[in-house]
Short mmCIF file of N, CA, C and O in Angstrom, two decimals:
data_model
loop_
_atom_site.label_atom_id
_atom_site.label_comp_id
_atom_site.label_asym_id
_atom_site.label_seq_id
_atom_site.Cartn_x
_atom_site.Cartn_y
_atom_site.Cartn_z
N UNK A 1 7.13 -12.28 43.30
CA UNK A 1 6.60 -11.05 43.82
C UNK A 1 6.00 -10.24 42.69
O UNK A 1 6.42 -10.30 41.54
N UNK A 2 4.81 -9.34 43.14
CA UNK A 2 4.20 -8.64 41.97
C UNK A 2 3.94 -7.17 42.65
O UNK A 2 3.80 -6.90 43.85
N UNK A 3 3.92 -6.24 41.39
CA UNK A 3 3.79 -4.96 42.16
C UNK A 3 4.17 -4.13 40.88
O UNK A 3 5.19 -4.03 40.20
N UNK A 4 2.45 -3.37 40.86
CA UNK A 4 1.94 -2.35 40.16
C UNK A 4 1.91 -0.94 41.08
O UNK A 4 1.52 -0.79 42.24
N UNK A 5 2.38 -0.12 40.26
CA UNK A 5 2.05 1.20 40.61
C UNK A 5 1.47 1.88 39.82
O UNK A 5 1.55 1.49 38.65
N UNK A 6 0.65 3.15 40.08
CA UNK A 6 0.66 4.53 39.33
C UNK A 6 0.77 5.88 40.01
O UNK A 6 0.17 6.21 41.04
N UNK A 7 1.15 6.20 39.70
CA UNK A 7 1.98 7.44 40.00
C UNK A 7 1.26 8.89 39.55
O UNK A 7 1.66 9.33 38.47
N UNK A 8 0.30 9.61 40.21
CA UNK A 8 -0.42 10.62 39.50
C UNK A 8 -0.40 11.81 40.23
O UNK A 8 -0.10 12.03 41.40
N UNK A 9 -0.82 12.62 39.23
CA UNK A 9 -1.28 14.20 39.97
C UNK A 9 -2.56 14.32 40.94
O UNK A 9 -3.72 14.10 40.62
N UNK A 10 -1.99 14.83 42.50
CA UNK A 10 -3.48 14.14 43.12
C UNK A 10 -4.04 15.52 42.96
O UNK A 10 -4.89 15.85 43.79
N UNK A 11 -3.72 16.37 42.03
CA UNK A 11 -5.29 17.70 41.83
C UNK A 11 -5.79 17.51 40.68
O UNK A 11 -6.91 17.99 40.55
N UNK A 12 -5.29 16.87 39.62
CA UNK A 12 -5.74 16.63 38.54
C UNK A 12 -6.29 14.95 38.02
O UNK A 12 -7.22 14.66 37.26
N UNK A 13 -5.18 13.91 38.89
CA UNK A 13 -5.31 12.81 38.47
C UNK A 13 -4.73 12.29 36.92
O UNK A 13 -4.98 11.29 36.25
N UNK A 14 -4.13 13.10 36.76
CA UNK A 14 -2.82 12.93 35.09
C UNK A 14 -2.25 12.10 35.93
O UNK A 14 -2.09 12.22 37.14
N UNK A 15 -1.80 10.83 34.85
CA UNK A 15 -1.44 9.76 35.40
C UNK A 15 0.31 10.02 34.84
O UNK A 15 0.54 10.27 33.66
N UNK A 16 1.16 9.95 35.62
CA UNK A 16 2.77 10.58 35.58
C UNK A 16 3.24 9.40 35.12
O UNK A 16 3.82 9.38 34.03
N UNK A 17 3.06 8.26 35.83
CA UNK A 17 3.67 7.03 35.69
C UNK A 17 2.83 5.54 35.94
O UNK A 17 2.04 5.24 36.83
N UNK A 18 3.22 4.92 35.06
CA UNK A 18 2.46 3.78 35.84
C UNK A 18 3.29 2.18 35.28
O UNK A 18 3.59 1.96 34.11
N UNK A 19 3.45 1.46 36.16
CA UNK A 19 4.11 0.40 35.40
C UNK A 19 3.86 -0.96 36.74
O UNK A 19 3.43 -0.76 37.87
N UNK A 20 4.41 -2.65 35.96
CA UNK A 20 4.20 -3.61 36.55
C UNK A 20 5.10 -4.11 36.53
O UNK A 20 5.37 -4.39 35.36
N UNK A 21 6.03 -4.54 37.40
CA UNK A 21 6.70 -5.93 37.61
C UNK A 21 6.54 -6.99 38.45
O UNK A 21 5.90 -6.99 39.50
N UNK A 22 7.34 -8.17 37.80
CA UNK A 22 6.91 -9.23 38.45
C UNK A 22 7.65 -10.10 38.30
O UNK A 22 7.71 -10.62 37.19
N UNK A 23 8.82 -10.78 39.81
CA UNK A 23 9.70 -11.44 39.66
C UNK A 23 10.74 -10.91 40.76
O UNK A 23 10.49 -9.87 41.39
N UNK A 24 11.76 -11.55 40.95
CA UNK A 24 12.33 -11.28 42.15
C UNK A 24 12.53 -9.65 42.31
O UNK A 24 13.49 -9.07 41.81
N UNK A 25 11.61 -9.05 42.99
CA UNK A 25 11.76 -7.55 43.19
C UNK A 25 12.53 -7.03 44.57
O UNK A 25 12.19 -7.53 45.64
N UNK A 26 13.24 -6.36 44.54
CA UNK A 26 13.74 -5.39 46.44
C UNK A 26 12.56 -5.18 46.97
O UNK A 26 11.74 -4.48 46.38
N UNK A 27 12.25 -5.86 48.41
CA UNK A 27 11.09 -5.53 48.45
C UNK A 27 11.72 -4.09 49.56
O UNK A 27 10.89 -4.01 50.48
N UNK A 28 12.40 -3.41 49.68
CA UNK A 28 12.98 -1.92 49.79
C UNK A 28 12.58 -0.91 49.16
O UNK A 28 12.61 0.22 49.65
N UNK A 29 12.08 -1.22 47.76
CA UNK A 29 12.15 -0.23 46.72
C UNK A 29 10.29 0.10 46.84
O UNK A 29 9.33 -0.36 46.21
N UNK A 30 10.43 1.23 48.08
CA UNK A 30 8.85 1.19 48.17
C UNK A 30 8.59 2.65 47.04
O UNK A 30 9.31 3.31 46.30
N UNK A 31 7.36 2.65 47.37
CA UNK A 31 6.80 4.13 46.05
C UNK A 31 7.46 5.21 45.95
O UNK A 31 7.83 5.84 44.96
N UNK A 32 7.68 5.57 48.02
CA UNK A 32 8.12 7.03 47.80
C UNK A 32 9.39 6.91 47.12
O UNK A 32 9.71 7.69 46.22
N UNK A 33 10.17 5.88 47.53
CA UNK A 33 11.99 5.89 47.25
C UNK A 33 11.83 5.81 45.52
O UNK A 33 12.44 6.67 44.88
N UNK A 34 10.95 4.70 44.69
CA UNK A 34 10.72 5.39 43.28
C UNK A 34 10.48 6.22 42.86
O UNK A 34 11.08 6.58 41.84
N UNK A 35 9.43 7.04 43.45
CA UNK A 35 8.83 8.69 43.17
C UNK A 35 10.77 9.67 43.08
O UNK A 35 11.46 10.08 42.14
N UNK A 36 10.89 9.64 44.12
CA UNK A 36 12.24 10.08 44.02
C UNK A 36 13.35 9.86 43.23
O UNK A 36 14.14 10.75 42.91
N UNK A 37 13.46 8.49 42.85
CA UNK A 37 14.01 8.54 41.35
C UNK A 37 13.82 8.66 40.89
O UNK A 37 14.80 9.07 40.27
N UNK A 38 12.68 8.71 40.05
CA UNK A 38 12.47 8.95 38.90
C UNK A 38 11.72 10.69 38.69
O UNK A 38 11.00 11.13 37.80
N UNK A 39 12.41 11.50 40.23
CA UNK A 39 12.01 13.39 39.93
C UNK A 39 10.54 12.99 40.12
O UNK A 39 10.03 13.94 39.53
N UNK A 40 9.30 12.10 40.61
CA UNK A 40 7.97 12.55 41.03
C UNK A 40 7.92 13.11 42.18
O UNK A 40 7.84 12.42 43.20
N UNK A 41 7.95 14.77 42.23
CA UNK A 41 7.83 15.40 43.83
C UNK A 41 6.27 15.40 44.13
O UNK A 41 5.44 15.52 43.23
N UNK A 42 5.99 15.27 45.33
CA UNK A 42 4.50 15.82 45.34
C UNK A 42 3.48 15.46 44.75
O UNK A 42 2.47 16.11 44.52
N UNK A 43 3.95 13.55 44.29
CA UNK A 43 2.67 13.25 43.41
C UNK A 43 1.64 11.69 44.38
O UNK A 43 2.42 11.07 45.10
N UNK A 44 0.53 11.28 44.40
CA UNK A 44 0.14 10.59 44.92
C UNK A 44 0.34 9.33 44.05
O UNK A 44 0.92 9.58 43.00
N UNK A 45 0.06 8.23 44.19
CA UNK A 45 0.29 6.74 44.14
C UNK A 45 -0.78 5.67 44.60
O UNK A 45 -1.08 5.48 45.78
N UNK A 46 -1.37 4.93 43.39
CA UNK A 46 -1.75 3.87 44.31
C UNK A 46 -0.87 2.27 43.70
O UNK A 46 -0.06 2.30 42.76
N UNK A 47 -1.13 1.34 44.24
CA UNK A 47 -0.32 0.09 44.61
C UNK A 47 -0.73 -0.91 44.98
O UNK A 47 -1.29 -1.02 46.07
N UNK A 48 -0.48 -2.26 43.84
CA UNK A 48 -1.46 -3.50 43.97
C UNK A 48 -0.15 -4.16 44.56
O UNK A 48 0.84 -3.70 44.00
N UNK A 49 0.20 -5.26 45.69
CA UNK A 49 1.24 -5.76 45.80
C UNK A 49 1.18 -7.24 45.36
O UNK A 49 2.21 -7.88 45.56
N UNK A 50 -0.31 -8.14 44.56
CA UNK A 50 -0.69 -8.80 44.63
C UNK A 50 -1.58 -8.99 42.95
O UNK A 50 -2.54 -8.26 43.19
N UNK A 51 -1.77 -9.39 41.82
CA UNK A 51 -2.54 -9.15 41.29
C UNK A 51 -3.96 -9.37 41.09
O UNK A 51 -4.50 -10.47 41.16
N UNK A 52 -4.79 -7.80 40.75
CA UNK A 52 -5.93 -8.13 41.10
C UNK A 52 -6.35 -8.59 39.04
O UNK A 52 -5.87 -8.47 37.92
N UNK A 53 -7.36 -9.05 39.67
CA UNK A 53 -7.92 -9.46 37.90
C UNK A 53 -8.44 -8.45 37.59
O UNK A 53 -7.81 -7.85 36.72
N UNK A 54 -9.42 -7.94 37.96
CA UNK A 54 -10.55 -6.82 37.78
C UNK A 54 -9.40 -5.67 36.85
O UNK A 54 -9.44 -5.53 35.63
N UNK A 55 -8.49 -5.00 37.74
CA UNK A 55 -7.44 -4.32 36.77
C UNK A 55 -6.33 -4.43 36.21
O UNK A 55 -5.81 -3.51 35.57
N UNK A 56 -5.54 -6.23 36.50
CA UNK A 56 -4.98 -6.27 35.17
C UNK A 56 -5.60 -6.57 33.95
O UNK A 56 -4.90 -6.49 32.94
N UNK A 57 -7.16 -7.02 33.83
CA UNK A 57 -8.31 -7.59 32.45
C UNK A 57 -7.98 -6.01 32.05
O UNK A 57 -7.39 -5.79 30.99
N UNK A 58 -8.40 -4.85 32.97
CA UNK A 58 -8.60 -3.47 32.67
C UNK A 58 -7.47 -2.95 31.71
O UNK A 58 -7.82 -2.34 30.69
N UNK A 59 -6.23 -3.14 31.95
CA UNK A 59 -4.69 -2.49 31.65
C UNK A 59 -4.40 -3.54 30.16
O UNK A 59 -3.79 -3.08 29.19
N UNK A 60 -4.90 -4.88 30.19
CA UNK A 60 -4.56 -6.13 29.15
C UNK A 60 -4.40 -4.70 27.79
O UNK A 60 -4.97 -3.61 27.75
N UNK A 61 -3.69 -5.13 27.11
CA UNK A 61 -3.78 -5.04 25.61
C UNK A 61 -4.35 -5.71 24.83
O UNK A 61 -3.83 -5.90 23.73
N UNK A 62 -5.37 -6.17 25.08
CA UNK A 62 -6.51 -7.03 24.21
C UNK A 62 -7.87 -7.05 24.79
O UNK A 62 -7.88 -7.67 25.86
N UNK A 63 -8.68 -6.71 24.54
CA UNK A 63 -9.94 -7.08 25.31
C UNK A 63 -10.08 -8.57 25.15
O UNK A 63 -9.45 -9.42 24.53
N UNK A 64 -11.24 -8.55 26.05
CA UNK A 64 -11.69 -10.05 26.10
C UNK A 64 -12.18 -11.31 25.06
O UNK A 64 -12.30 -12.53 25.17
N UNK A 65 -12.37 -10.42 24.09
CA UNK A 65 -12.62 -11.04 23.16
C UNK A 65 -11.16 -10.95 22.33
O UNK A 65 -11.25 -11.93 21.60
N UNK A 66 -10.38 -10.57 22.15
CA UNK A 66 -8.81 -10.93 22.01
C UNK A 66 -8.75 -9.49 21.04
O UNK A 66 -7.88 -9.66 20.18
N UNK A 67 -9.30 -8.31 20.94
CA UNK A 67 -8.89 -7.31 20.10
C UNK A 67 -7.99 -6.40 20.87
O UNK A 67 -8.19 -5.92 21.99
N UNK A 68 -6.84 -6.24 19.99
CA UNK A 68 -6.08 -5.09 20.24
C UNK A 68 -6.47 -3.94 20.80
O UNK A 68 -7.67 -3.78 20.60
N UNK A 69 -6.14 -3.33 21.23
CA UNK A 69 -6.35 -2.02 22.18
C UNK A 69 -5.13 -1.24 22.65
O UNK A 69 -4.14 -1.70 23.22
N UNK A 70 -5.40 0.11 22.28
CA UNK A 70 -4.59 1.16 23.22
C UNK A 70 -5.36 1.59 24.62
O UNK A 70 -6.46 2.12 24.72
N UNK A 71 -4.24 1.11 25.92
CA UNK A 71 -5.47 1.61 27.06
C UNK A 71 -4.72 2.90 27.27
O UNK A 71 -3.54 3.09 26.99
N UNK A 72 -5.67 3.85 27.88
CA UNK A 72 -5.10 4.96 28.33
C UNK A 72 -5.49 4.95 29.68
O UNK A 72 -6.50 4.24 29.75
N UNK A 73 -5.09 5.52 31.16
CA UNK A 73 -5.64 5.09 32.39
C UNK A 73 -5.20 6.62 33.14
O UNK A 73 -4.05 6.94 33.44
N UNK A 74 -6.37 7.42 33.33
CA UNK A 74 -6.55 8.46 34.36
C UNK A 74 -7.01 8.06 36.16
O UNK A 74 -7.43 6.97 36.55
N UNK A 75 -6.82 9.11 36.89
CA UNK A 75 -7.33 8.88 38.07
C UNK A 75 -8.38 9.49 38.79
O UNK A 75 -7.96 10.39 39.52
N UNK A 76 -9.79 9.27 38.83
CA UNK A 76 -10.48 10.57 38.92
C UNK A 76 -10.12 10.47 40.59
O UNK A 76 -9.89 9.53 41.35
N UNK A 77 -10.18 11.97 40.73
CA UNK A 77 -9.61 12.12 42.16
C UNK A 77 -10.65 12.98 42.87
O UNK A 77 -10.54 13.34 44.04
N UNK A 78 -11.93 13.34 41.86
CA UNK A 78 -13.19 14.16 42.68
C UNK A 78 -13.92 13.25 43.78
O UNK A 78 -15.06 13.73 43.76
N UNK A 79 -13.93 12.40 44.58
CA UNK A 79 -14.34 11.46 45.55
C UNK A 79 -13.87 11.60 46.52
O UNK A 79 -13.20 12.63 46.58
N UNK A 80 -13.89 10.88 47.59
CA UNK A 80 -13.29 10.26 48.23
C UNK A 80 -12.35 9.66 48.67
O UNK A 80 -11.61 10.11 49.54
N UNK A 81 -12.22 8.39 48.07
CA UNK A 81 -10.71 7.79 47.17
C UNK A 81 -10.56 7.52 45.79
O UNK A 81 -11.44 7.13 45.02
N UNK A 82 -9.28 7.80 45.52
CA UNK A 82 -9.12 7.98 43.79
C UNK A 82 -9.64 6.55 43.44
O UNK A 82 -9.80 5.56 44.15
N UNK A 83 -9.82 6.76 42.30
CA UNK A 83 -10.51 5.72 41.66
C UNK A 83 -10.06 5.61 39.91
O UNK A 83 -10.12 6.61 39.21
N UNK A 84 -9.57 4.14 39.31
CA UNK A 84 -8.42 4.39 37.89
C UNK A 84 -9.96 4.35 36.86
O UNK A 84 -11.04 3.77 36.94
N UNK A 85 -9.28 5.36 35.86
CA UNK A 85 -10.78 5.50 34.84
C UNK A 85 -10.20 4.91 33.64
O UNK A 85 -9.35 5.60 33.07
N UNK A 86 -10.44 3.94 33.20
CA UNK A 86 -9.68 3.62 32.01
C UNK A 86 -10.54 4.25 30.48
O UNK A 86 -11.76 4.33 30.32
N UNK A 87 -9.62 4.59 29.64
CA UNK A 87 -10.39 4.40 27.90
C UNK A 87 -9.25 4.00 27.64
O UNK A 87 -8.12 4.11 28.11
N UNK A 88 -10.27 3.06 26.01
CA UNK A 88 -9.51 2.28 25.20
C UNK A 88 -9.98 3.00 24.02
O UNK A 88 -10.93 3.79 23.94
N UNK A 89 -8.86 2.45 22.79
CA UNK A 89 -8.89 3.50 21.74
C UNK A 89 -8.63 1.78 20.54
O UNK A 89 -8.93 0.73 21.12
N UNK A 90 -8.21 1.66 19.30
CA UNK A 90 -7.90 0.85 18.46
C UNK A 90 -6.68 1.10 18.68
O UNK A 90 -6.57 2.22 19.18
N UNK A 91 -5.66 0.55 18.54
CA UNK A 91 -4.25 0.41 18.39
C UNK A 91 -3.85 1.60 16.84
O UNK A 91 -4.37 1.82 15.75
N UNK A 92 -2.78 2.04 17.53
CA UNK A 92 -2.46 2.86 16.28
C UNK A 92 -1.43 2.07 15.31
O UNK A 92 -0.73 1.15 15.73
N UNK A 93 -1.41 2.43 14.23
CA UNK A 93 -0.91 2.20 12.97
C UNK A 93 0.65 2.20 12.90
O UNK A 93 1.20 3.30 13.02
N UNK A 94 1.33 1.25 12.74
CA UNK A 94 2.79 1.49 12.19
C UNK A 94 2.63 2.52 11.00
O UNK A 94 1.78 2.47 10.11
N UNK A 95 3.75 3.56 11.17
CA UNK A 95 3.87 4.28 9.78
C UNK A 95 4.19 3.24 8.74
O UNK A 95 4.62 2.09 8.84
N UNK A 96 3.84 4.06 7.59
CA UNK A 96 3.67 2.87 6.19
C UNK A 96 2.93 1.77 6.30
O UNK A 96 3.34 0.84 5.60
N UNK A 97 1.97 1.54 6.96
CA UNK A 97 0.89 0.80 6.64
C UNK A 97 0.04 1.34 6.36
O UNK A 97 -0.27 2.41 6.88
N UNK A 98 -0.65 0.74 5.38
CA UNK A 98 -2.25 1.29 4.63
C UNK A 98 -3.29 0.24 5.03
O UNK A 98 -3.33 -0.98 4.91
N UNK A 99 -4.32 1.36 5.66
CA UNK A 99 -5.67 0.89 6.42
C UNK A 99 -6.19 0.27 4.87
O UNK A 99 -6.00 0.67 3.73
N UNK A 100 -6.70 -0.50 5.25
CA UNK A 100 -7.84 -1.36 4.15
C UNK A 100 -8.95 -0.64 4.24
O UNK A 100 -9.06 -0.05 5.32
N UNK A 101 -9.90 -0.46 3.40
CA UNK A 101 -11.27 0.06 3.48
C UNK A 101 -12.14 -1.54 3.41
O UNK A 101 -11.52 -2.29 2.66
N UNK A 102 -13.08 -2.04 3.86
CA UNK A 102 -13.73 -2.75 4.41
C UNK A 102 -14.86 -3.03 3.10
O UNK A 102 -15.81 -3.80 3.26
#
């Protein structure tokens, strides 16, 4: 079984929560009953029960060409239906490592 959520502010689209598992899951443990554990009152959700490629390639920690990446993932919510906006950034630095100059 597979099943992504995110968990956001539906006036802003600040993404509260978002996470994936995959493997024998409750299939009981629907959004709202998580929202509620984990204190999300009043927040909207969307939910892959299946994985799609298009946004796990999106969420990967590597692009396609295999580089590291920090993703960050908003929801724009000015539409219709929300829709996930991703940016990617370079991976940040363990403290005490020194960047090389090139």
């Amino acid at each position: 079984m597979f099943r992504r959520r995110v968990f956001y502010d539906a006036a802003t689209g600040a993404v509260l929560r978002c996470a994936m598992a995959e493997g024998c899951l409750a299939g009981d443990y629907t959004a709202e009953r998580e929202a509620a554990v984990l204190g999300l009152s009043g927040c909207a959700y969307m939910e892959w029960m299946e994985p799609d490629a298009a946004v796990e390639a999106a969420f990967a920690p590597v692009d396609a060409a295999g580089n590291a990446r920090t993703v960050t993932v908003t929801v724009d919510v000015s539409g219709l239906a929300p829709q996930l906006i991703f940016s990617y950034a370079p991976p940040e630095q363990e403290s005490g490592e020194v960047q090389e100059d090139a």
